[in-house]
Amino acid sequence: MISKKKKIVGTILIALLICGIFASNRVYAADSDFTIENGVLTKYKGSSSSVKIPNGVRAIGEFAFYQCEVVTEIVIPDGVTEIKADAFARCKNLSNIVMPESVTTIGSQAFFQCESLTAIKIPESVTTIGKDTFYQCKSLKTVKIPESVTTLEQHTFDGCTALTDIYIPKGITQIGEYAFYDTTWLEQQRAESSNFLVIVNDILIDGHKATGNVQVPDTVKKIANRTFYDNKNITAVTLGRNVTMIGDRVFYRCENLATIKIPESVT
């Protein structure tokens, strides 16, 4: 006859076993769910929401996971060096992705419209982030750009309406047009700046809401493309004495702009 004490112990063990089963109820995609050609993952064909990309893959190909709405999490193995253009574009439910330190390049629109992505850790090994990479990642709140990156292309975080916390390293020397357009972060910078001028790493990147007579401070060295584009509220602009470069279409369609003072330092 089984004692009451043994019954209790047995019940506890069964309960722990069941909990363990449910805790590990994550079913990852099988190797057969991937098409891999010469080390490049060209297509994910599976239906699992949790994906571990097989070892041996060197690059995630263009459109490899395009519009895979079933995918919620992805683990990329060590050895992958490149995430190509549109690799994870429109994965609407992708909320978590793990990238190894081997990744050096993230292509254009790689995470285009990944609407459920709230945070992303970009490895310190990454040196290149393409244009439109995180375009309209509407839930993205936190990003740290690694020190190895020197250029932010156009529209990189455009439409990331929830973005409030971003680390931009001092090594960034070029910021493309509309890189932070329509983000909460940009609105915060405008509110805290002089006459709504947003300056990052000595680069004036935004003046769309500036008004009247604008004085660009001497700390600015570059004026990014389209900085004042279509601003009908500015009447005069004086550039700081240390400006050396003025981008394309900076004052395009500024219909009420009457005077611009450009320093001799501009080449």
Coordinates of N, CA and C in Angstrom, one line a residue, residues 15-254:
A15 N 3.9 17.1 -11.3 CA 3.6 18.5 -11.5 C 4.8 19.2 -12.1
L16 N 6.0 18.9 -11.5 CA 7.3 19.5 -12.0 C 7.6 19.1 -13.4
L17 N 7.3 17.8 -13.7 CA 7.5 17.3 -15.1 C 6.6 18.0 -16.1
I18 N 5.4 18.2 -15.7 CA 4.4 18.9 -16.6 C 4.9 20.3 -16.8
C19 N 5.3 21.0 -15.8 CA 5.8 22.4 -15.9 C 7.0 22.5 -16.8
G20 N 7.8 21.5 -16.6 CA 9.0 21.5 -17.5 C 8.7 21.3 -18.9
I21 N 7.7 20.4 -19.2 CA 7.3 20.2 -20.6 C 6.7 21.5 -21.2
F22 N 5.9 22.2 -20.4 CA 5.3 23.4 -20.9 C 6.3 24.5 -21.1
A23 N 7.3 24.5 -20.1 CA 8.3 25.6 -20.2 C 9.2 25.4 -21.4
S24 N 9.4 24.2 -21.8 CA 10.2 23.9 -23.0 C 9.3 23.6 -24.2
N25 N 8.1 24.1 -24.3 CA 7.2 23.8 -25.3 C 7.5 24.5 -26.6
R26 N 8.6 25.2 -26.7 CA 9.0 25.9 -27.9 C 9.5 24.9 -28.9
V27 N 8.9 24.9 -30.1 CA 9.3 23.9 -31.1 C 10.0 24.7 -32.2
Y28 N 11.3 24.5 -32.4 CA 12.1 25.2 -33.4 C 11.9 24.6 -34.8
A29 N 12.2 25.4 -35.8 CA 12.1 24.9 -37.2 C 13.2 23.9 -37.4
A30 N 12.8 22.9 -38.3 CA 13.7 21.8 -38.7 C 14.7 22.3 -39.8
D31 N 15.8 21.6 -39.9 CA 16.8 22.0 -41.0 C 16.1 21.9 -42.4
S32 N 15.2 21.0 -42.5 CA 14.5 20.9 -43.8 C 13.6 22.0 -44.2
D33 N 13.4 22.9 -43.2 CA 12.5 24.1 -43.5 C 13.3 25.3 -44.2
F34 N 14.6 25.0 -44.4 CA 15.4 26.1 -45.0 C 16.0 25.7 -46.4
T35 N 16.0 26.6 -47.3 CA 16.8 26.4 -48.5 C 18.1 27.2 -48.4
I36 N 19.2 26.4 -48.5 CA 20.5 27.0 -48.3 C 21.4 26.7 -49.6
E37 N 21.9 27.7 -50.2 CA 22.7 27.5 -51.4 C 24.1 28.2 -51.2
N38 N 25.1 27.4 -51.2 CA 26.5 27.9 -51.0 C 26.7 28.7 -49.8
G39 N 26.1 28.3 -48.7 CA 26.2 29.0 -47.4 C 25.3 30.2 -47.3
V40 N 24.4 30.4 -48.3 CA 23.4 31.5 -48.2 C 22.0 31.0 -48.0
L41 N 21.4 31.4 -46.9 CA 20.0 31.0 -46.6 C 19.1 31.8 -47.5
T42 N 18.5 31.2 -48.5 CA 17.7 31.9 -49.5 C 16.2 31.9 -49.2
K43 N 15.8 30.9 -48.4 CA 14.3 30.9 -48.2 C 14.0 30.0 -46.9
Y44 N 13.1 30.6 -46.1 CA 12.6 29.9 -45.0 C 11.2 29.3 -45.4
K45 N 11.0 28.0 -45.3 CA 9.7 27.4 -45.8 C 8.9 26.9 -44.7
G46 N 9.3 27.0 -43.5 CA 8.6 26.4 -42.3 C 7.4 27.1 -41.8
S47 N 6.8 26.5 -40.8 CA 5.6 27.2 -40.2 C 5.8 27.4 -38.7
S48 N 7.1 27.1 -38.2 CA 7.4 27.3 -36.8 C 7.6 28.8 -36.5
S49 N 7.1 29.2 -35.3 CA 7.2 30.6 -35.0 C 8.6 30.9 -34.4
S50 N 9.3 29.9 -33.8 CA 10.6 30.0 -33.3 C 11.6 29.4 -34.3
V51 N 12.6 30.2 -34.7 CA 13.5 29.8 -35.7 C 15.0 29.9 -35.2
K52 N 15.7 28.8 -35.3 CA 17.1 28.8 -35.1 C 17.8 28.4 -36.5
I53 N 18.5 29.4 -37.0 CA 19.1 29.2 -38.3 C 20.2 28.2 -38.2
P54 N 20.3 27.2 -39.1 CA 21.3 26.2 -39.0 C 22.8 26.7 -39.0
N55 N 23.6 26.0 -38.3 CA 25.1 26.3 -38.4 C 25.6 26.1 -39.8
G56 N 26.6 26.8 -40.1 CA 27.2 26.7 -41.5 C 26.7 27.8 -42.4
V57 N 25.6 28.5 -42.1 CA 25.1 29.6 -42.9 C 26.0 30.8 -42.7
R58 N 26.4 31.4 -43.8 CA 27.3 32.6 -43.8 C 26.5 33.9 -44.1
A59 N 25.4 33.8 -44.7 CA 24.6 35.0 -45.0 C 23.1 34.7 -45.1
I60 N 22.3 35.7 -44.7 CA 20.9 35.6 -44.8 C 20.5 36.3 -46.1
G61 N 20.0 35.6 -47.1 CA 19.8 36.1 -48.4 C 18.6 37.1 -48.5
E62 N 18.6 37.8 -49.6 CA 17.5 38.8 -49.8 C 16.2 38.1 -49.8
F63 N 15.2 38.7 -49.1 CA 13.8 38.2 -49.0 C 13.7 36.8 -48.4
A64 N 14.7 36.4 -47.7 CA 14.7 35.0 -47.2 C 13.5 34.7 -46.2
F65 N 13.2 35.7 -45.4 CA 12.0 35.6 -44.5 C 10.9 36.6 -44.9
Y66 N 10.9 37.1 -46.1 CA 10.0 38.2 -46.5 C 8.6 37.8 -46.2
Q67 N 7.9 38.6 -45.4 CA 6.5 38.5 -45.1 C 6.1 37.2 -44.4
C68 N 7.1 36.7 -43.6 CA 6.8 35.4 -42.8 C 6.1 35.9 -41.5
E69 N 4.9 36.0 -41.6 CA 4.1 36.6 -40.4 C 4.0 35.6 -39.3
V70 N 4.3 34.3 -39.5 CA 4.3 33.3 -38.4 C 5.5 33.4 -37.5
V71 N 6.6 34.0 -38.0 CA 7.8 34.0 -37.2 C 7.8 35.1 -36.1
T72 N 8.1 34.7 -34.9 CA 8.1 35.6 -33.7 C 9.5 35.8 -33.1
E73 N 10.4 34.8 -33.3 CA 11.7 34.9 -32.8 C 12.7 34.2 -33.7
I74 N 13.9 34.8 -33.8 CA 14.9 34.2 -34.7 C 16.3 34.2 -34.0
V75 N 17.0 33.1 -34.0 CA 18.4 33.1 -33.5 C 19.3 32.8 -34.7
I76 N 20.2 33.8 -34.9 CA 21.2 33.6 -36.0 C 22.5 33.1 -35.4
P77 N 23.0 32.0 -36.0 CA 24.3 31.4 -35.4 C 25.5 32.2 -35.7
D78 N 26.5 31.9 -34.9 CA 27.9 32.5 -35.1 C 28.4 32.0 -36.5
G79 N 29.0 32.9 -37.2 CA 29.5 32.6 -38.5 C 28.8 33.3 -39.6
V80 N 27.6 33.8 -39.3 CA 26.9 34.6 -40.3 C 27.5 36.0 -40.3
T81 N 27.9 36.5 -41.5 CA 28.5 37.8 -41.6 C 27.6 38.9 -42.2
E82 N 26.6 38.4 -42.9 CA 25.8 39.4 -43.6 C 24.3 39.1 -43.6
I83 N 23.5 40.1 -43.3 CA 22.1 40.0 -43.4 C 21.7 40.9 -44.6
K84 N 21.3 40.3 -45.7 CA 21.1 41.0 -47.0 C 19.8 41.8 -47.0
A85 N 19.7 42.6 -48.0 CA 18.5 43.5 -48.2 C 17.2 42.7 -48.1
D86 N 16.2 43.3 -47.3 CA 14.9 42.8 -47.2 C 14.8 41.4 -46.6
A87 N 15.9 41.0 -45.9 CA 15.9 39.6 -45.4 C 14.7 39.3 -44.5
F88 N 14.4 40.2 -43.6 CA 13.3 40.0 -42.6 C 12.1 41.0 -42.8
A89 N 12.1 41.6 -44.0 CA 11.1 42.6 -44.3 C 9.7 42.1 -44.1
R90 N 8.9 42.9 -43.4 CA 7.5 42.7 -43.3 C 7.2 41.4 -42.5
C91 N 8.1 41.0 -41.6 CA 7.8 39.9 -40.6 C 7.1 40.6 -39.5
K92 N 5.8 40.8 -39.6 CA 5.0 41.7 -38.8 C 5.0 41.2 -37.3
N93 N 5.2 40.0 -37.0 CA 5.1 39.5 -35.7 C 6.5 39.1 -35.0
L94 N 7.5 39.4 -35.8 CA 8.9 39.2 -35.2 C 9.2 40.2 -34.1
S95 N 9.3 39.6 -32.9 CA 9.5 40.5 -31.7 C 10.9 40.3 -31.1
N96 N 11.6 39.3 -31.4 CA 12.9 39.0 -30.8 C 13.9 38.4 -31.9
I97 N 15.1 39.0 -32.0 CA 16.1 38.5 -32.9 C 17.4 38.6 -32.2
V98 N 18.2 37.5 -32.3 CA 19.5 37.4 -31.7 C 20.6 37.3 -32.8
M99 N 21.5 38.3 -32.8 CA 22.5 38.4 -33.8 C 23.9 38.1 -33.2
P100 N 24.7 37.3 -33.8 CA 26.1 37.1 -33.3 C 27.1 38.2 -33.6
E101 N 28.2 38.2 -33.0 CA 29.3 39.1 -33.2 C 29.9 39.0 -34.5
S102 N 29.6 37.9 -35.3 CA 30.2 37.7 -36.6 C 29.6 38.6 -37.7
V103 N 28.4 39.1 -37.4 CA 27.7 40.0 -38.4 C 28.4 41.3 -38.6
T104 N 28.7 41.6 -39.8 CA 29.3 42.9 -40.1 C 28.5 43.9 -41.0
T105 N 27.5 43.3 -41.7 CA 26.7 44.1 -42.6 C 25.2 43.8 -42.5
I106 N 24.4 44.8 -42.3 CA 22.9 44.7 -42.3 C 22.4 45.5 -43.5
G107 N 21.8 44.8 -44.4 CA 21.4 45.4 -45.7 C 20.2 46.3 -45.6
S108 N 20.0 47.0 -46.7 CA 18.8 47.9 -46.8 C 17.5 47.2 -46.6
Q109 N 16.6 47.9 -45.8 CA 15.3 47.3 -45.5 C 15.3 46.0 -44.9
A110 N 16.4 45.6 -44.2 CA 16.5 44.3 -43.7 C 15.4 44.0 -42.7
F111 N 14.9 45.0 -41.9 CA 13.9 44.8 -41.0 C 12.7 45.7 -41.3
F112 N 12.5 46.0 -42.5 CA 11.5 46.9 -43.0 C 10.1 46.5 -42.5
Q113 N 9.4 47.4 -41.8 CA 8.0 47.1 -41.3 C 7.9 45.9 -40.4
C114 N 9.0 45.6 -39.6 CA 8.9 44.6 -38.5 C 8.2 45.2 -37.3
E115 N 6.9 45.3 -37.4 CA 6.0 46.1 -36.5 C 6.0 45.7 -35.0
S116 N 6.5 44.4 -34.7 CA 6.4 44.0 -33.3 C 7.8 44.0 -32.6
L117 N 8.8 44.4 -33.4 CA 10.1 44.5 -32.8 C 10.2 45.7 -31.9
T118 N 10.5 45.5 -30.6 CA 10.5 46.5 -29.6 C 11.9 47.0 -29.2
A119 N 12.9 46.1 -29.4 CA 14.3 46.4 -29.1 C 15.2 45.5 -29.9
I120 N 16.4 46.0 -30.3 CA 17.3 45.2 -31.0 C 18.7 45.5 -30.6
K121 N 19.5 44.5 -30.4 CA 20.9 44.7 -30.0 C 21.8 44.4 -31.3
I122 N 22.3 45.5 -31.8 CA 23.2 45.4 -33.0 C 24.6 45.1 -32.5
P123 N 25.2 44.0 -33.0 CA 26.5 43.6 -32.5 C 27.6 44.6 -32.8
E124 N 28.6 44.7 -32.0 CA 29.7 45.7 -32.1 C 30.5 45.4 -33.4
S125 N 30.3 44.2 -34.0 CA 31.1 43.9 -35.2 C 30.5 44.5 -36.4
V126 N 29.3 45.0 -36.3 CA 28.6 45.6 -37.5 C 29.2 46.9 -37.9
T127 N 29.6 47.1 -39.2 CA 30.2 48.3 -39.7 C 29.2 49.1 -40.6
T128 N 28.3 48.3 -41.2 CA 27.4 48.9 -42.2 C 25.9 48.6 -41.9
I129 N 25.1 49.7 -41.9 CA 23.7 49.5 -41.8 C 23.1 50.2 -43.0
G130 N 22.3 49.5 -43.8 CA 21.8 50.1 -45.0 C 20.6 51.0 -44.8
K131 N 20.2 51.6 -45.9 CA 19.1 52.6 -45.9 C 17.8 51.9 -45.6
D132 N 16.9 52.6 -45.0 CA 15.5 52.1 -44.7 C 15.5 50.8 -43.8
T133 N 16.6 50.5 -43.1 CA 16.8 49.2 -42.5 C 15.7 49.0 -41.5
F134 N 15.3 49.9 -40.6 CA 14.3 49.8 -39.6 C 13.0 50.6 -39.9
Y135 N 12.8 50.9 -41.2 CA 11.7 51.7 -41.6 C 10.4 51.2 -41.1
Q136 N 9.6 52.1 -40.4 CA 8.3 51.7 -39.9 C 8.3 50.5 -39.0
C137 N 9.4 50.4 -38.2 CA 9.3 49.4 -37.1 C 8.6 50.2 -35.9
K138 N 7.3 50.2 -36.0 CA 6.5 51.1 -35.2 C 6.5 50.8 -33.6
S139 N 7.0 49.6 -33.2 CA 7.1 49.3 -31.8 C 8.5 49.5 -31.3
L140 N 9.5 49.7 -32.1 CA 10.9 49.8 -31.7 C 11.1 51.0 -30.8
K141 N 11.5 50.7 -29.6 CA 11.7 51.8 -28.6 C 13.2 52.0 -28.3
T142 N 14.0 51.0 -28.3 CA 15.4 51.1 -27.8 C 16.4 50.5 -28.9
V143 N 17.4 51.3 -29.2 CA 18.5 50.9 -30.1 C 19.8 51.4 -29.7
K144 N 20.8 50.6 -29.7 CA 22.2 51.1 -29.5 C 23.0 50.8 -30.8
I145 N 23.4 51.9 -31.4 CA 24.2 51.8 -32.6 C 25.7 51.5 -32.2
P146 N 26.3 50.5 -32.7 CA 27.7 50.2 -32.2 C 28.7 51.2 -32.7
E147 N 29.8 51.3 -31.9 CA 30.9 52.3 -32.2 C 31.5 52.1 -33.6
S148 N 31.4 50.9 -34.1 CA 32.0 50.6 -35.4 C 31.3 51.2 -36.6
V149 N 30.1 51.7 -36.4 CA 29.3 52.3 -37.5 C 29.7 53.8 -37.6
T150 N 29.9 54.2 -38.8 CA 30.3 55.6 -39.0 C 29.2 56.4 -39.9
T151 N 28.3 55.6 -40.5 CA 27.3 56.3 -41.4 C 25.9 55.7 -41.1
L152 N 25.0 56.6 -41.0 CA 23.6 56.2 -40.9 C 22.9 56.7 -42.3
E153 N 22.4 55.7 -43.0 CA 21.9 56.0 -44.3 C 20.5 56.7 -44.2
Q154 N 19.9 57.1 -45.3 CA 18.6 57.8 -45.3 C 17.5 56.8 -44.8
H155 N 16.6 57.4 -44.1 CA 15.4 56.7 -43.6 C 15.7 55.5 -42.7
T156 N 16.8 55.5 -42.1 CA 17.2 54.3 -41.3 C 16.1 54.0 -40.3
F157 N 15.7 55.0 -39.5 CA 14.7 54.8 -38.5 C 13.4 55.5 -38.8
D158 N 13.2 55.9 -40.0 CA 12.0 56.7 -40.4 C 10.7 55.9 -40.1
G159 N 9.8 56.5 -39.4 CA 8.5 55.9 -39.1 C 8.6 55.0 -37.8
C160 N 9.7 55.0 -37.1 CA 9.8 54.3 -35.8 C 9.1 55.2 -34.7
T161 N 7.8 55.2 -34.7 CA 7.1 56.2 -34.0 C 7.2 56.0 -32.4
A162 N 7.6 54.8 -32.0 CA 7.8 54.6 -30.6 C 9.2 54.8 -30.1
L163 N 10.1 55.1 -31.0 CA 11.6 55.2 -30.7 C 11.8 56.4 -29.7
T164 N 12.3 56.1 -28.5 CA 12.6 57.2 -27.5 C 14.0 57.1 -27.0
D165 N 14.6 55.9 -27.1 CA 16.0 55.7 -26.5 C 16.9 55.2 -27.6
I166 N 17.8 56.0 -28.0 CA 18.8 55.6 -29.1 C 20.2 56.1 -28.7
Y167 N 21.2 55.2 -28.8 CA 22.6 55.6 -28.6 C 23.2 55.8 -29.9
I168 N 23.7 57.0 -30.2 CA 24.4 57.3 -31.4 C 25.9 57.6 -31.1
P169 N 26.8 56.7 -31.5 CA 28.2 56.9 -31.2 C 28.8 58.2 -31.8
K170 N 29.9 58.7 -31.2 CA 30.6 59.9 -31.7 C 31.3 59.7 -33.0
G171 N 31.5 58.4 -33.3 CA 32.1 58.1 -34.6 C 31.3 58.3 -35.8
I172 N 30.0 58.5 -35.6 CA 29.0 58.8 -36.7 C 29.4 60.1 -37.4
T173 N 29.8 60.1 -38.6 CA 30.2 61.3 -39.3 C 29.3 61.7 -40.5
Q174 N 28.3 60.8 -40.8 CA 27.4 61.1 -41.8 C 26.0 60.5 -41.5
I175 N 25.0 61.4 -41.6 CA 23.6 61.0 -41.3 C 22.7 61.3 -42.5
G176 N 22.1 60.3 -43.0 CA 21.3 60.5 -44.2 C 20.0 61.3 -43.9
E177 N 19.4 61.8 -45.0 CA 18.1 62.5 -44.9 C 17.0 61.6 -44.3
Y178 N 16.2 62.3 -43.4 CA 15.1 61.6 -42.8 C 15.4 60.3 -42.0
A179 N 16.7 60.3 -41.5 CA 17.1 59.1 -40.8 C 16.3 58.8 -39.6
F180 N 15.8 59.9 -38.9 CA 15.0 59.8 -37.7 C 13.6 60.4 -37.9
Y181 N 13.2 60.5 -39.1 CA 11.9 61.2 -39.4 C 10.7 60.5 -38.7
D182 N 9.8 61.2 -38.2 CA 8.6 60.7 -37.6 C 8.9 59.7 -36.4
T183 N 9.8 60.1 -35.6 CA 10.1 59.4 -34.4 C 9.9 60.2 -33.1
T184 N 9.5 59.6 -32.0 CA 9.4 60.4 -30.8 C 10.7 61.0 -30.4
W185 N 11.8 60.3 -30.6 CA 13.1 60.8 -30.3 C 13.4 62.1 -31.0
L186 N 13.0 62.2 -32.3 CA 13.3 63.5 -33.0 C 12.4 64.6 -32.4
E187 N 11.2 64.3 -32.1 CA 10.3 65.3 -31.4 C 10.9 65.8 -30.1
Q188 N 11.5 64.9 -29.3 CA 12.2 65.2 -28.1 C 13.3 66.2 -28.3
Q189 N 14.1 65.8 -29.3 CA 15.3 66.7 -29.7 C 14.9 68.1 -30.1
R190 N 13.9 68.1 -30.9 CA 13.4 69.4 -31.3 C 12.9 70.3 -30.1
A191 N 12.2 69.7 -29.2 CA 11.7 70.4 -28.1 C 12.8 70.9 -27.2
E192 N 13.9 70.2 -27.1 CA 15.0 70.6 -26.3 C 16.1 71.5 -27.0
S193 N 15.9 71.7 -28.3 CA 16.9 72.5 -29.0 C 16.6 73.9 -29.2
S194 N 17.6 74.7 -29.8 CA 17.4 76.1 -30.0 C 16.7 76.3 -31.4
N195 N 15.5 76.9 -31.3 CA 14.7 77.1 -32.5 C 14.4 75.8 -33.3
F196 N 14.3 74.7 -32.7 CA 13.9 73.5 -33.3 C 15.0 72.9 -34.2
L197 N 16.2 73.3 -34.0 CA 17.3 72.7 -34.8 C 17.9 71.5 -34.1
V198 N 18.0 70.4 -34.8 CA 18.5 69.1 -34.2 C 19.9 68.9 -34.7
I199 N 20.8 68.8 -33.8 CA 22.2 68.6 -34.1 C 22.7 67.3 -33.5
V200 N 23.4 66.5 -34.3 CA 24.0 65.2 -33.8 C 25.4 65.1 -34.3
N201 N 26.3 65.0 -33.4 CA 27.7 64.9 -33.7 C 28.2 66.0 -34.7
D202 N 27.9 67.2 -34.4 CA 28.3 68.4 -35.2 C 27.6 68.4 -36.6
I203 N 26.6 67.6 -36.8 CA 25.8 67.6 -38.0 C 24.4 68.1 -37.8
L204 N 24.0 69.1 -38.5 CA 22.6 69.6 -38.4 C 21.8 68.7 -39.3
I205 N 20.9 67.9 -38.6 CA 20.1 66.9 -39.4 C 18.7 67.3 -39.6
D206 N 18.2 68.3 -38.8 CA 16.7 68.7 -38.9 C 16.5 70.1 -38.6
G207 N 15.7 70.8 -39.5 CA 15.3 72.1 -39.2 C 13.9 72.4 -39.8
H208 N 13.1 71.3 -39.9 CA 11.8 71.4 -40.6 C 10.8 72.2 -39.8
K209 N 11.0 72.4 -38.5 CA 10.0 73.2 -37.7 C 10.6 74.5 -37.3
A210 N 11.8 74.8 -37.8 CA 12.4 76.1 -37.4 C 11.6 77.3 -38.0
T211 N 11.6 78.4 -37.4 CA 10.8 79.6 -37.8 C 11.7 80.8 -37.8
G212 N 11.3 81.8 -38.7 CA 11.9 83.1 -38.7 C 13.3 83.2 -39.1
N213 N 14.1 83.9 -38.4 CA 15.6 84.1 -38.7 C 16.4 83.0 -37.9
V214 N 17.0 82.1 -38.6 CA 17.7 81.0 -38.0 C 19.2 81.2 -38.0
Q215 N 19.7 81.0 -36.8 CA 21.2 81.1 -36.6 C 21.7 79.7 -36.3
V216 N 22.5 79.2 -37.2 CA 23.1 77.8 -37.0 C 24.3 78.0 -36.2
P217 N 24.5 77.3 -35.1 CA 25.6 77.5 -34.2 C 27.0 77.1 -34.8
D218 N 28.0 77.7 -34.2 CA 29.4 77.5 -34.7 C 29.8 76.0 -34.5
T219 N 29.2 75.3 -33.7 CA 29.6 73.9 -33.4 C 29.3 73.0 -34.6
V220 N 28.4 73.4 -35.5 CA 27.9 72.6 -36.7 C 29.0 72.7 -37.8
K221 N 29.3 71.5 -38.3 CA 30.3 71.4 -39.4 C 29.7 70.9 -40.7
K222 N 28.5 70.2 -40.6 CA 27.9 69.7 -41.8 C 26.4 70.0 -41.7
I223 N 25.8 70.3 -42.9 CA 24.3 70.4 -43.0 C 23.8 69.2 -43.8
A224 N 23.1 68.3 -43.2 CA 22.6 67.1 -43.9 C 21.6 67.4 -45.0
N225 N 21.5 66.5 -45.9 CA 20.5 66.6 -47.0 C 19.1 67.0 -46.5
R226 N 18.5 67.9 -47.2 CA 17.1 68.3 -47.0 C 16.8 68.8 -45.6
T227 N 17.8 69.4 -44.9 CA 17.6 69.8 -43.5 C 16.4 70.7 -43.3
F228 N 16.2 71.7 -44.2 CA 15.1 72.6 -44.1 C 14.1 72.4 -45.2
Y229 N 14.1 71.3 -45.9 CA 13.3 71.0 -47.0 C 11.8 71.4 -46.8
D230 N 11.2 72.2 -47.7 CA 9.8 72.5 -47.7 C 9.4 73.3 -46.4
N231 N 10.3 74.0 -45.8 CA 10.0 74.8 -44.6 C 9.6 76.2 -45.1
K232 N 8.4 76.5 -45.0 CA 7.9 77.8 -45.4 C 7.8 78.9 -44.3
N233 N 8.4 78.5 -43.2 CA 8.3 79.5 -42.0 C 9.7 80.2 -41.7
I234 N 10.7 79.8 -42.4 CA 12.0 80.5 -42.2 C 12.2 81.6 -43.2
T235 N 12.7 82.7 -42.8 CA 12.9 83.9 -43.6 C 14.4 84.2 -43.9
A236 N 15.2 83.8 -42.9 CA 16.7 84.1 -43.1 C 17.5 83.0 -42.4
V237 N 18.6 82.6 -42.9 CA 19.5 81.6 -42.3 C 20.9 82.1 -42.3
T238 N 21.6 82.0 -41.2 CA 23.0 82.3 -41.1 C 23.7 81.1 -40.6
L239 N 24.6 80.6 -41.4 CA 25.3 79.3 -41.1 C 26.5 79.7 -40.2
G240 N 26.8 78.8 -39.2 CA 28.0 79.0 -38.3 C 29.3 79.0 -39.1
R241 N 30.3 79.6 -38.5 CA 31.5 79.8 -39.2 C 32.3 78.6 -39.5
N242 N 32.0 77.4 -38.8 CA 32.7 76.2 -39.0 C 32.1 75.2 -40.0
V243 N 31.0 75.6 -40.6 CA 30.3 74.7 -41.6 C 31.3 74.5 -42.8
T244 N 31.5 73.3 -43.2 CA 32.3 73.0 -44.3 C 31.6 72.3 -45.5
M245 N 30.4 71.7 -45.1 CA 29.7 71.0 -46.1 C 28.2 71.3 -46.0
I246 N 27.6 71.5 -47.2 CA 26.1 71.6 -47.2 C 25.6 70.6 -48.2
G247 N 24.6 69.8 -47.7 CA 24.1 68.7 -48.4 C 23.1 69.1 -49.6
D248 N 22.5 68.1 -50.2 CA 21.6 68.4 -51.3 C 20.2 68.9 -50.8
R249 N 19.7 69.8 -51.6 CA 18.3 70.2 -51.4 C 18.0 70.7 -50.0
V250 N 19.0 71.3 -49.4 CA 18.9 71.8 -48.0 C 17.8 72.8 -47.9
F251 N 17.7 73.7 -48.8 CA 16.7 74.8 -48.7 C 15.6 74.7 -49.8
Y252 N 15.5 73.5 -50.4 CA 14.5 73.3 -51.5 C 13.1 73.6 -51.0
R253 N 12.4 74.4 -51.8 CA 11.0 74.8 -51.5 C 10.8 75.6 -50.2
C254 N 11.8 76.3 -49.8 CA 11.7 77.2 -48.7 C 11.3 78.5 -49.3

